[in-house]
Amino acid sequence: MAGGDTDAVLALYRRMHPGMNPAELLIEITTDARFWVRSVLLAERKAAKGKAPAYMYSFNWQTPVLDGKLMASHALDVPFVFDTLAATGITGHSPAALPIAAVESATWAAFARSGMPTTR
């Protein structure tokens, strides 16, 4: 972050995430700036072409591994997509992850079959 908006951005993120410590806020802001904003721009440009739908999702489940310090780390969604939670320790074998993996893998399978990311 640089420029005159730094204080406003920090204030906004502190309001949005009141329980986060400074390190977690830095991770959240950096992730949004480097990944999320660019992903949204890419999806908007794809959708503007009008040739095919553009879909996106945000995987925000936070792993309990390392006392939660990894938060919702890059590629954490992969074992959920393939419903392979038992094959990796990254989820901490959390029972809360099981229903999320079931829905996520079913949604990706539906998208592969039909081009629509929905199980409804």
PDB file of C-alpha atoms in Angstrom, residues 7-118:
ATOM      1  CA  ASP A   7      -5.056   5.095   6.385  1.00  0.00           C
ATOM      2  CA  ALA A   8      -8.512   4.717   4.834  1.00  0.00           C
ATOM      3  CA  VAL A   9      -7.722   1.201   3.591  1.00  0.00           C
ATOM      4  CA  LEU A  10      -6.393   0.140   6.998  1.00  0.00           C
ATOM      5  CA  ALA A  11      -9.447   1.599   8.731  1.00  0.00           C
ATOM      6  CA  LEU A  12     -11.779  -0.241   6.346  1.00  0.00           C
ATOM      7  CA  TYR A  13     -10.031  -3.589   6.859  1.00  0.00           C
ATOM      8  CA  ARG A  14      -9.996  -3.101  10.628  1.00  0.00           C
ATOM      9  CA  ARG A  15     -13.782  -2.540  10.525  1.00  0.00           C
ATOM     10  CA  MET A  16     -14.327  -5.547   8.246  1.00  0.00           C
ATOM     11  CA  HIS A  17     -12.078  -7.826  10.345  1.00  0.00           C
ATOM     12  CA  PRO A  18     -12.143  -6.526  13.935  1.00  0.00           C
ATOM     13  CA  GLY A  19     -10.619  -9.686  15.405  1.00  0.00           C
ATOM     14  CA  MET A  20      -7.550  -9.754  13.169  1.00  0.00           C
ATOM     15  CA  ASN A  21      -4.123  -8.835  14.464  1.00  0.00           C
ATOM     16  CA  PRO A  22      -1.766  -6.642  12.370  1.00  0.00           C
ATOM     17  CA  ALA A  23      -0.074  -9.636  10.690  1.00  0.00           C
ATOM     18  CA  GLU A  24      -3.430 -11.143   9.703  1.00  0.00           C
ATOM     19  CA  LEU A  25      -4.598  -7.785   8.347  1.00  0.00           C
ATOM     20  CA  LEU A  26      -1.425  -7.541   6.265  1.00  0.00           C
ATOM     21  CA  ILE A  27      -2.076 -11.010   4.829  1.00  0.00           C
ATOM     22  CA  GLU A  28      -5.721 -10.137   4.086  1.00  0.00           C
ATOM     23  CA  ILE A  29      -4.876  -6.843   2.382  1.00  0.00           C
ATOM     24  CA  THR A  30      -1.994  -8.348   0.401  1.00  0.00           C
ATOM     25  CA  THR A  31      -4.124 -11.279  -0.746  1.00  0.00           C
ATOM     26  CA  ASP A  32      -6.908  -8.978  -1.884  1.00  0.00           C
ATOM     27  CA  ALA A  33      -4.528  -6.595  -3.662  1.00  0.00           C
ATOM     28  CA  ARG A  34      -2.443  -9.240  -5.413  1.00  0.00           C
ATOM     29  CA  PHE A  35      -4.999 -11.940  -6.129  1.00  0.00           C
ATOM     30  CA  TRP A  36      -8.669 -11.106  -5.519  1.00  0.00           C
ATOM     31  CA  VAL A  37      -8.792  -7.719  -7.273  1.00  0.00           C
ATOM     32  CA  ARG A  38      -6.995  -9.108 -10.323  1.00  0.00           C
ATOM     33  CA  SER A  39      -9.269 -12.152 -10.390  1.00  0.00           C
ATOM     34  CA  VAL A  40     -12.344  -9.926 -10.360  1.00  0.00           C
ATOM     35  CA  LEU A  41     -10.938  -7.800 -13.191  1.00  0.00           C
ATOM     36  CA  LEU A  42     -10.173 -10.913 -15.241  1.00  0.00           C
ATOM     37  CA  ALA A  43     -13.681 -12.313 -14.692  1.00  0.00           C
ATOM     38  CA  GLU A  44     -15.271  -8.965 -15.574  1.00  0.00           C
ATOM     39  CA  ARG A  45     -13.282  -8.780 -18.812  1.00  0.00           C
ATOM     40  CA  LYS A  46     -14.204 -12.359 -19.698  1.00  0.00           C
ATOM     41  CA  ALA A  47     -17.883 -11.704 -18.979  1.00  0.00           C
ATOM     42  CA  ALA A  48     -17.824  -8.468 -20.991  1.00  0.00           C
ATOM     43  CA  LYS A  49     -16.917 -10.437 -24.111  1.00  0.00           C
ATOM     44  CA  GLY A  50     -20.326 -12.106 -23.831  1.00  0.00           C
ATOM     45  CA  LYS A  51     -19.150 -15.349 -25.447  1.00  0.00           C
ATOM     46  CA  ALA A  52     -19.411 -17.565 -22.382  1.00  0.00           C
ATOM     47  CA  PRO A  53     -20.316 -17.159 -18.727  1.00  0.00           C
ATOM     48  CA  ALA A  54     -17.599 -16.308 -16.244  1.00  0.00           C
ATOM     49  CA  TYR A  55     -17.692 -17.854 -12.779  1.00  0.00           C
ATOM     50  CA  MET A  56     -15.527 -17.304  -9.752  1.00  0.00           C
ATOM     51  CA  TYR A  57     -15.462 -18.278  -6.125  1.00  0.00           C
ATOM     52  CA  SER A  58     -13.591 -17.399  -2.982  1.00  0.00           C
ATOM     53  CA  PHE A  59     -12.514 -20.183  -0.657  1.00  0.00           C
ATOM     54  CA  ASN A  60     -12.289 -18.678   2.814  1.00  0.00           C
ATOM     55  CA  TRP A  61     -12.308 -21.723   5.091  1.00  0.00           C
ATOM     56  CA  GLN A  62      -9.397 -21.412   7.501  1.00  0.00           C
ATOM     57  CA  THR A  63      -7.370 -24.456   8.398  1.00  0.00           C
ATOM     58  CA  PRO A  64      -6.788 -25.086  12.098  1.00  0.00           C
ATOM     59  CA  VAL A  65      -3.250 -26.329  11.292  1.00  0.00           C
ATOM     60  CA  LEU A  66      -0.441 -24.409  13.033  1.00  0.00           C
ATOM     61  CA  ASP A  67      -2.987 -22.802  15.349  1.00  0.00           C
ATOM     62  CA  GLY A  68      -4.747 -21.249  12.356  1.00  0.00           C
ATOM     63  CA  LYS A  69      -1.718 -19.216  11.273  1.00  0.00           C
ATOM     64  CA  LEU A  70      -2.063 -20.461   7.682  1.00  0.00           C
ATOM     65  CA  MET A  71      -5.582 -19.048   7.516  1.00  0.00           C
ATOM     66  CA  ALA A  72      -7.181 -19.767   4.096  1.00  0.00           C
ATOM     67  CA  SER A  73      -3.879 -20.355   2.340  1.00  0.00           C
ATOM     68  CA  HIS A  74      -3.209 -20.691  -1.370  1.00  0.00           C
ATOM     69  CA  ALA A  75      -4.372 -24.051  -2.797  1.00  0.00           C
ATOM     70  CA  LEU A  76      -6.124 -25.034   0.438  1.00  0.00           C
ATOM     71  CA  ASP A  77      -9.222 -25.648  -1.684  1.00  0.00           C
ATOM     72  CA  VAL A  78      -7.614 -28.472  -3.717  1.00  0.00           C
ATOM     73  CA  PRO A  79      -8.383 -31.337  -1.283  1.00  0.00           C
ATOM     74  CA  PHE A  80     -11.934 -29.968  -1.022  1.00  0.00           C
ATOM     75  CA  VAL A  81     -12.372 -29.893  -4.812  1.00  0.00           C
ATOM     76  CA  PHE A  82     -11.345 -33.545  -5.100  1.00  0.00           C
ATOM     77  CA  ASP A  83     -12.809 -34.580  -1.721  1.00  0.00           C
ATOM     78  CA  THR A  84      -9.443 -35.975  -0.645  1.00  0.00           C
ATOM     79  CA  LEU A  85      -9.287 -34.543   2.857  1.00  0.00           C
ATOM     80  CA  ALA A  86      -8.018 -37.805   4.341  1.00  0.00           C
ATOM     81  CA  ALA A  87      -4.984 -37.758   2.036  1.00  0.00           C
ATOM     82  CA  THR A  88      -3.598 -34.500   3.389  1.00  0.00           C
ATOM     83  CA  GLY A  89      -2.931 -33.018   6.775  1.00  0.00           C
ATOM     84  CA  ILE A  90      -3.504 -29.436   5.640  1.00  0.00           C
ATOM     85  CA  THR A  91      -7.088 -29.472   6.925  1.00  0.00           C
ATOM     86  CA  GLY A  92      -6.073 -30.738  10.346  1.00  0.00           C
ATOM     87  CA  HIS A  93      -8.612 -33.531   9.804  1.00  0.00           C
ATOM     88  CA  SER A  94     -11.263 -31.108  11.020  1.00  0.00           C
ATOM     89  CA  PRO A  95     -14.776 -32.607  11.052  1.00  0.00           C
ATOM     90  CA  ALA A  96     -16.063 -29.170   9.985  1.00  0.00           C
ATOM     91  CA  ALA A  97     -14.271 -29.635   6.656  1.00  0.00           C
ATOM     92  CA  LEU A  98     -16.218 -32.754   5.631  1.00  0.00           C
ATOM     93  CA  PRO A  99     -19.538 -31.152   4.576  1.00  0.00           C
ATOM     94  CA  ILE A 100     -17.656 -28.350   2.826  1.00  0.00           C
ATOM     95  CA  ALA A 101     -15.660 -30.889   0.803  1.00  0.00           C
ATOM     96  CA  ALA A 102     -18.832 -32.775  -0.118  1.00  0.00           C
ATOM     97  CA  VAL A 103     -20.488 -29.632  -1.490  1.00  0.00           C
ATOM     98  CA  GLU A 104     -17.356 -28.298  -3.173  1.00  0.00           C
ATOM     99  CA  SER A 105     -16.500 -31.549  -4.954  1.00  0.00           C
ATOM    100  CA  ALA A 106     -20.118 -32.041  -6.053  1.00  0.00           C
ATOM    101  CA  THR A 107     -20.209 -28.484  -7.390  1.00  0.00           C
ATOM    102  CA  TRP A 108     -16.997 -28.939  -9.383  1.00  0.00           C
ATOM    103  CA  ALA A 109     -18.262 -32.269 -10.748  1.00  0.00           C
ATOM    104  CA  ALA A 110     -21.510 -30.591 -11.825  1.00  0.00           C
ATOM    105  CA  PHE A 111     -19.509 -27.837 -13.506  1.00  0.00           C
ATOM    106  CA  ALA A 112     -17.415 -30.415 -15.381  1.00  0.00           C
ATOM    107  CA  ARG A 113     -20.567 -32.241 -16.519  1.00  0.00           C
ATOM    108  CA  SER A 114     -22.800 -29.329 -17.431  1.00  0.00           C
ATOM    109  CA  GLY A 115     -20.787 -26.136 -17.506  1.00  0.00           C
ATOM    110  CA  MET A 116     -22.865 -24.855 -14.583  1.00  0.00           C
ATOM    111  CA  PRO A 117     -21.299 -24.691 -11.112  1.00  0.00           C
ATOM    112  CA  THR A 118     -24.419 -25.738  -9.240  1.00  0.00           C
TER     113      THR A 118
END
